[in-house]
XYZ file of C-alpha atoms in Angstrom:
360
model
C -40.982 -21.040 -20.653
C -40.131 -17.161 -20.380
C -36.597 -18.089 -18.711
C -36.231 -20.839 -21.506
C -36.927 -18.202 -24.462
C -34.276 -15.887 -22.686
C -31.222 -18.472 -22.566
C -32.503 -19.679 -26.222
C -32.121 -15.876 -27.496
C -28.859 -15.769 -25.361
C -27.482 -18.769 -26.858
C -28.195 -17.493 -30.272
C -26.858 -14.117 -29.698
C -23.389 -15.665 -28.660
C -23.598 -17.530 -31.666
C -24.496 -14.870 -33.621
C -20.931 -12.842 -32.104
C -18.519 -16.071 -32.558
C -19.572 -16.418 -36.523
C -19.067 -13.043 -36.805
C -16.151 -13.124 -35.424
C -14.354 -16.059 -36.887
C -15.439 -14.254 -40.339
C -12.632 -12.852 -42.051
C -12.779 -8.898 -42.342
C -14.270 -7.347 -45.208
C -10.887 -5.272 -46.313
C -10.958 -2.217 -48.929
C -7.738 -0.928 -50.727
C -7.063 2.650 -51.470
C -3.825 3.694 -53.444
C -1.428 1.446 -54.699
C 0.995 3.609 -55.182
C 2.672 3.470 -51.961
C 5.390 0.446 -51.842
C 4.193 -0.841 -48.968
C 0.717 -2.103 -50.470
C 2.855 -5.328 -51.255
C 2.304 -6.331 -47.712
C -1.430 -6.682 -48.229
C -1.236 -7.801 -51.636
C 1.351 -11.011 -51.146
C -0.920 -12.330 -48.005
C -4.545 -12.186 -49.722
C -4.552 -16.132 -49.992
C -4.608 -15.780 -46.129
C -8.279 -16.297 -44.012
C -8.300 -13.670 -41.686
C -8.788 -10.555 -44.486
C -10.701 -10.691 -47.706
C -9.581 -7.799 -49.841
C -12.908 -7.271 -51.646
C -11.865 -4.342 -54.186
C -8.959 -1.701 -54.675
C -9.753 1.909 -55.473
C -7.035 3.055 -57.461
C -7.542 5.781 -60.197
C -4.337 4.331 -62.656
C -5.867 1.487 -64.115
C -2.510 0.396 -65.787
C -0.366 0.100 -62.040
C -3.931 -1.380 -60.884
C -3.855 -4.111 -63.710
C -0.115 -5.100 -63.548
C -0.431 -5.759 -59.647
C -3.529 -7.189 -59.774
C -1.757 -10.036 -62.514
C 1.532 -10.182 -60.815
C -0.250 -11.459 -57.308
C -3.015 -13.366 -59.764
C -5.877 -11.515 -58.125
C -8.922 -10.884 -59.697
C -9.520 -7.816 -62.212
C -13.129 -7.374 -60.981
C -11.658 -6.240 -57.521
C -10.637 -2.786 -58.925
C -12.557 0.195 -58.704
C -11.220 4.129 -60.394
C -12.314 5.680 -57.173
C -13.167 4.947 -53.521
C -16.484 5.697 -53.661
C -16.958 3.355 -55.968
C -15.415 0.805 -54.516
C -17.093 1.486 -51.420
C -20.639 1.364 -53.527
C -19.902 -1.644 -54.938
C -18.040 -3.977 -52.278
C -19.703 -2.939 -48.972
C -15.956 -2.501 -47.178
C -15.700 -3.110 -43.070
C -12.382 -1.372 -43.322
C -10.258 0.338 -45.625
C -6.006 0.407 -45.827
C -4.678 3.857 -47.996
C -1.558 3.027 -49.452
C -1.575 6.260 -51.811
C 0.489 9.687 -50.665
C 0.565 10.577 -46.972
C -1.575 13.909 -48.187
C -4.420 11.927 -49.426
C -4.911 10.175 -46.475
C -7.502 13.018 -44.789
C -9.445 12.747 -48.314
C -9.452 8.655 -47.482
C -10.767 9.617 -44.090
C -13.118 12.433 -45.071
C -14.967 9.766 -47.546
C -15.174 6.853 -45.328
C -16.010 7.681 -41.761
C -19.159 8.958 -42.919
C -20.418 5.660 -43.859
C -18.657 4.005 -40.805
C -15.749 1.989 -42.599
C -12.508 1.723 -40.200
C -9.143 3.016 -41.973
C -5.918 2.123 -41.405
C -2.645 4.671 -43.037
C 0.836 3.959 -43.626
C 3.410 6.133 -41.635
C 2.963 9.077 -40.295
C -1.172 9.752 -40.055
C -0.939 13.159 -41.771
C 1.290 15.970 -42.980
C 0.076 18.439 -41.073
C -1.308 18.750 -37.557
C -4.553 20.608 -39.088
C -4.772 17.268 -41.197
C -4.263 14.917 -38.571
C -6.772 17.206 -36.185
C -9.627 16.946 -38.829
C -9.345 13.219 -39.373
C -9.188 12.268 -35.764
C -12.519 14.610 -35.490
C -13.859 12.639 -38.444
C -13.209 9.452 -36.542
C -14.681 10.117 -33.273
C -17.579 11.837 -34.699
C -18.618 8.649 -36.830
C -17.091 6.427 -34.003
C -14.663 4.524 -36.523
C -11.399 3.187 -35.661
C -7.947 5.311 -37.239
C -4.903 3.397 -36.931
C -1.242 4.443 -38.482
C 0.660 1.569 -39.507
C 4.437 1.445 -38.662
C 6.947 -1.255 -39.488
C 8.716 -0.783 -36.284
C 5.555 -1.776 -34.795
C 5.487 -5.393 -34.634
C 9.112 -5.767 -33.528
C 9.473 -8.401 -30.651
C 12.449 -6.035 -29.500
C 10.697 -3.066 -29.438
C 8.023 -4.605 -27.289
C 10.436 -5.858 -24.800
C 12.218 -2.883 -23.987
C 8.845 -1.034 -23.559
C 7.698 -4.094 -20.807
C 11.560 -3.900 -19.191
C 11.062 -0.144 -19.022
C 7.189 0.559 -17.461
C 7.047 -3.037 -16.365
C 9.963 -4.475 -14.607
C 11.563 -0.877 -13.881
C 14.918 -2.796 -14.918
C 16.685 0.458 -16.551
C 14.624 3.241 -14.423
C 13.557 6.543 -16.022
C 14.337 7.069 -19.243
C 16.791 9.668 -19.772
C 17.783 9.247 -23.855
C 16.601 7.712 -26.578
C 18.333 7.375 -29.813
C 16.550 5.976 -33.227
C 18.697 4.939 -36.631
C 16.493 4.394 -39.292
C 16.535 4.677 -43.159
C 18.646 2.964 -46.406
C 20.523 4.098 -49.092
C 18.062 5.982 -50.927
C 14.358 5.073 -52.250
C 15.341 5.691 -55.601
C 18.834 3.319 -54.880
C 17.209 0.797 -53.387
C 14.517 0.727 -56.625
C 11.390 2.518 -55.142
C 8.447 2.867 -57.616
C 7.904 5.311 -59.657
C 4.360 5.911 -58.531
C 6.109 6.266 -55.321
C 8.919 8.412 -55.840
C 6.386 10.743 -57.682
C 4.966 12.116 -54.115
C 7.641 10.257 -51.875
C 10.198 13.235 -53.130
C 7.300 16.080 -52.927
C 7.135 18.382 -50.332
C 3.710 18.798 -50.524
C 2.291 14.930 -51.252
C 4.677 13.608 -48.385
C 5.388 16.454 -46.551
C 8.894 16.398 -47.055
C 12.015 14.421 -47.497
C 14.103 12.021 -45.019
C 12.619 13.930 -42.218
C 9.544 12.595 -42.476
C 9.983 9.180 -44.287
C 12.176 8.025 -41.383
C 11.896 10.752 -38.887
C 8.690 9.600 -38.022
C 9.887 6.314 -36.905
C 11.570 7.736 -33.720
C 8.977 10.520 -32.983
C 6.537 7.346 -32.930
C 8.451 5.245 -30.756
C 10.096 7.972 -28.582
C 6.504 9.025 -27.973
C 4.880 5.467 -27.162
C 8.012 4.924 -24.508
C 7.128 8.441 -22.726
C 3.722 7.037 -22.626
C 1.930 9.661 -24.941
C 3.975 12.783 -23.361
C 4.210 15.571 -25.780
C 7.926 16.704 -25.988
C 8.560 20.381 -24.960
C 10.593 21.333 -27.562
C 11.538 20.378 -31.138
C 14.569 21.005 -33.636
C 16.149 19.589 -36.156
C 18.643 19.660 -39.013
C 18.339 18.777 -42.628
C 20.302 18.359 -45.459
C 20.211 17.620 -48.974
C 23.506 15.575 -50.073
C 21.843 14.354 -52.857
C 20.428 17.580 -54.760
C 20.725 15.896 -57.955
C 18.752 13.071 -57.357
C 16.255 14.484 -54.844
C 16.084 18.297 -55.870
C 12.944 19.250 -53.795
C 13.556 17.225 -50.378
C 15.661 16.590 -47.855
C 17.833 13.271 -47.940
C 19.492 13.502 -44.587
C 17.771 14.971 -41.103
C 18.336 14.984 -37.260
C 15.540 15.526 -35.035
C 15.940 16.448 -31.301
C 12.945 16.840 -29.162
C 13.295 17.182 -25.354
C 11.209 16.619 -22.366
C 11.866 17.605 -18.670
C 14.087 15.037 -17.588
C 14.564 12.571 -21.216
C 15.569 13.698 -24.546
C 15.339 11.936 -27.903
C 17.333 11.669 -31.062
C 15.880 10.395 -34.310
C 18.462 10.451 -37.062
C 17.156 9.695 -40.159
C 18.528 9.519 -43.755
C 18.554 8.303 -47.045
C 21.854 7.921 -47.041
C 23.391 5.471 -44.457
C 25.218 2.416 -46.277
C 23.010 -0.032 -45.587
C 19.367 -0.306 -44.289
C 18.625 -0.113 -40.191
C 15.920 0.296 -38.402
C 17.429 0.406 -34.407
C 16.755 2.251 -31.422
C 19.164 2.828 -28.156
C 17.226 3.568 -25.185
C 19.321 4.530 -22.101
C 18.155 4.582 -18.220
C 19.193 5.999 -15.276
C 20.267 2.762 -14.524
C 20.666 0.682 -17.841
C 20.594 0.304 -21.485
C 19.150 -1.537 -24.206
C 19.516 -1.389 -27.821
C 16.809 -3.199 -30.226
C 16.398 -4.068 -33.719
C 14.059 -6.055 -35.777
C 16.065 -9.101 -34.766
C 14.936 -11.883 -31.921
C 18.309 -10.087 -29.651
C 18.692 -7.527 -26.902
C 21.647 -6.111 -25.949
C 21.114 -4.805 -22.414
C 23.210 -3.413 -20.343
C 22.650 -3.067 -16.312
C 25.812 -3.811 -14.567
C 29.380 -4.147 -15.548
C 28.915 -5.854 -18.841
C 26.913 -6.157 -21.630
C 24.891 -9.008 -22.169
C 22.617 -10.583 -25.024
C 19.149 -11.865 -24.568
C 17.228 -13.978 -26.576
C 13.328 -13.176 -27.017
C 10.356 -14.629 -27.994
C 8.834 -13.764 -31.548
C 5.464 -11.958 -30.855
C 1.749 -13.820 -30.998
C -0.968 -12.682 -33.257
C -2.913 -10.549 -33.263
C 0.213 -8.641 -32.147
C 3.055 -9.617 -35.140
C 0.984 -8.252 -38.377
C -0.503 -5.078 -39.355
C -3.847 -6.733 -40.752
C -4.085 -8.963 -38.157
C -4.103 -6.691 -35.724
C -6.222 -4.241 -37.907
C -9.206 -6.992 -38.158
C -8.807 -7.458 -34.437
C -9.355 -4.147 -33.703
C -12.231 -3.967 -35.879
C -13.775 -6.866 -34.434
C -13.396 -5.519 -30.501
C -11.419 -8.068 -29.837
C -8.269 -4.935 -28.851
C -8.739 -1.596 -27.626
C -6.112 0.248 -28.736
C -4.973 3.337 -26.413
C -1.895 4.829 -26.687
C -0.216 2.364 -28.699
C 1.822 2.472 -31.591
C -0.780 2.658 -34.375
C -3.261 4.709 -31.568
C -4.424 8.527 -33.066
C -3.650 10.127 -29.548
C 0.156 8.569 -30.403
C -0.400 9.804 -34.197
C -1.404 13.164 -33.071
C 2.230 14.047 -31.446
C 3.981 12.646 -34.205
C 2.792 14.641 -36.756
C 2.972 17.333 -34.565
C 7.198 16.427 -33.997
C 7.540 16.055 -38.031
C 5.973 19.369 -38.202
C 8.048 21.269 -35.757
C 11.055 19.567 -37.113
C 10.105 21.239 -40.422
C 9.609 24.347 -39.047
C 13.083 24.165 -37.072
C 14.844 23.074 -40.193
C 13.832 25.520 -42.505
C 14.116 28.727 -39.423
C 17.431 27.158 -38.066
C 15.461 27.693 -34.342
C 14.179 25.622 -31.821
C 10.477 25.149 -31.300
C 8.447 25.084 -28.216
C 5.889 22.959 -28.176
């Protein structure tokens, strides 16, 4: 009878773990005013994240989404701790400035809730320090979303490099990424309002796009911090972006690699690639299903598979995590990644505006 109870309360336990698993997580909104909240908003009809209320203290941008994506006006709240209060979250995104994300932090690891930012993690390294703190004292999950992230190509290169050794050590790594302008290519204004302030987003090009390459360039050293950072900026756009920078280079080095992330809000068209160069080959990705790898006498192009979920969406992945069902360490959207990125974006600052090269 005893050994009968024990696989009964086994059985139900398991049970117990699959339903609350196959439940969709419980998913909070904060900010709306950072473009990329359309990502969340477009796939709500989707079962594997219930949005269950938006905190978002302009109740005019908070109505107009809400009716263009003909969700519910009971799902908004004026402030997160409201929202919180009311809806119970598992998990919170931030899609306001890249400054209010260790305020989003600061309120909801305390009560446990998971939170996921958009690019970078913080503005500072003393912000991204006090956030990770937050999270491992309250033992919640702090993930940095990046676009560049759930690119097949991206995760190809990384298995050719530390998996099938095909290009040997890396030795350079250069990263293209930005468009036009956010204000050309029809940004927000709730956006551009802290996008193009120093203070809300840290800075200009340097850190919109800059942190694109000091993310990836990091992941592909396998979480090595750099040795040395500088960087150049430039603003060829004064009158339309009078407190930023709308062009930037950032260099960092490492013993035997170095990496170049040029970023700018003012290349032609939009691009998002990355050259990574071996001792022994080359291969250059983009957001594309194509490789162009080099490691004898000619080029070649190779066709690759589109990634699997949990691994090909943000909030996938997010509810994944959440649920155990990934341990993230040292990936992409990992804090100990996060950590040396903002610390890059802030020595790039720092180089910019002294015209010197900083040791890390």
């Amino acid at each position: 009878m005893k050994s009968l109870l024990s696989f009964m309360l086994i059985g139900l336990l398991h049970i117990s773990f699959w339903s609350a698993a196959q439940q969709p997580l419980r998913l909070g909104v904060v900010g709306l005013t950072h473009d990329h909240v359309h990502q969340i908003l477009r796939r709500a009809s989707q079962k594997d994240v219930k949005i269950v209320g938006i905190a978002e203290p302009n109740q005019e941008l908070a109505l107009r989404y809400l009716k263009r994506y003909q969700l519910s006006e009971k799902l908004w709240y004026p402030t997160t701790e409201a929202m919180i209060a009311a809806t119970q979250p598992e998990a919170v995104c931030a899609f306001n400035s890249i400054f209010e994300h260790k305020q989003v932090v600061e309120i909801c690891a305390p009560k446990g809730i998971h939170v996921m930012v958009e690019k970078p993690l913080a503005v500072s390294v003393a912000h991204a320090d006090a956030m990770i703190k937050l999270a491992q004292k309250h033992k919640i999950h702090l993930l940095t979303n990046f676009e560049t992230t759930w690119y097949a190509s991206h995760q190809k290169a990384f298995e050719m490099i530390h998996e099938q050794k095909a290009l040997g050590d890396i030795r350079k790594v250069v990263v293209h990424d930005g468009h036009r302008g956010p204000k050309e290519i029809g940004c927000s204004k709730e956006f551009l309002d802290w996008l193009t302030d120093p203070v809300m987003n840290g800075g200009g090009a340097v850190i919109d796009f800059g942190c694109y390459g000091a993310n990836l360039m990091t992941w592909l050293m396998k979480g090595e911090r750099p040795i040395s950072v500088s960087a150049i900026t430039q603003q060829i756009k004064p009158d339309i972006y009078p407190k930023v920078d709308d062009e930037a280079t950032i260099v960092v080095t490492y013993p035997k690699a170095q990496g170049i992330f040029q970023a700018s809000w003012n290349w032609p068209f939009d691009r998002k690639d990355m050259e990574i160069y071996g001792q022994t080959g080359y291969v250059v990705c983009d957001k594309t299903l194509q490789l162009k790898v080099r490691t004898g006498n000619e080029e070649e192009k190779r066709q690759i598979a589109s990634l699997s979920a949990p691994y090909d969406d943000p909030f996938t992945y997010f509810a994944a995590v959440v649920k155990g069902e990934i341990k993230p360490h040292k990936d992409l959207s990992s804090p100990e990644i996060n950590r040396i990125v903002v610390e890059i974006l802030e020595a790039a600052v720092k180089s910019a505006k002294t015209g010197k090269v900083v040791k890390l």
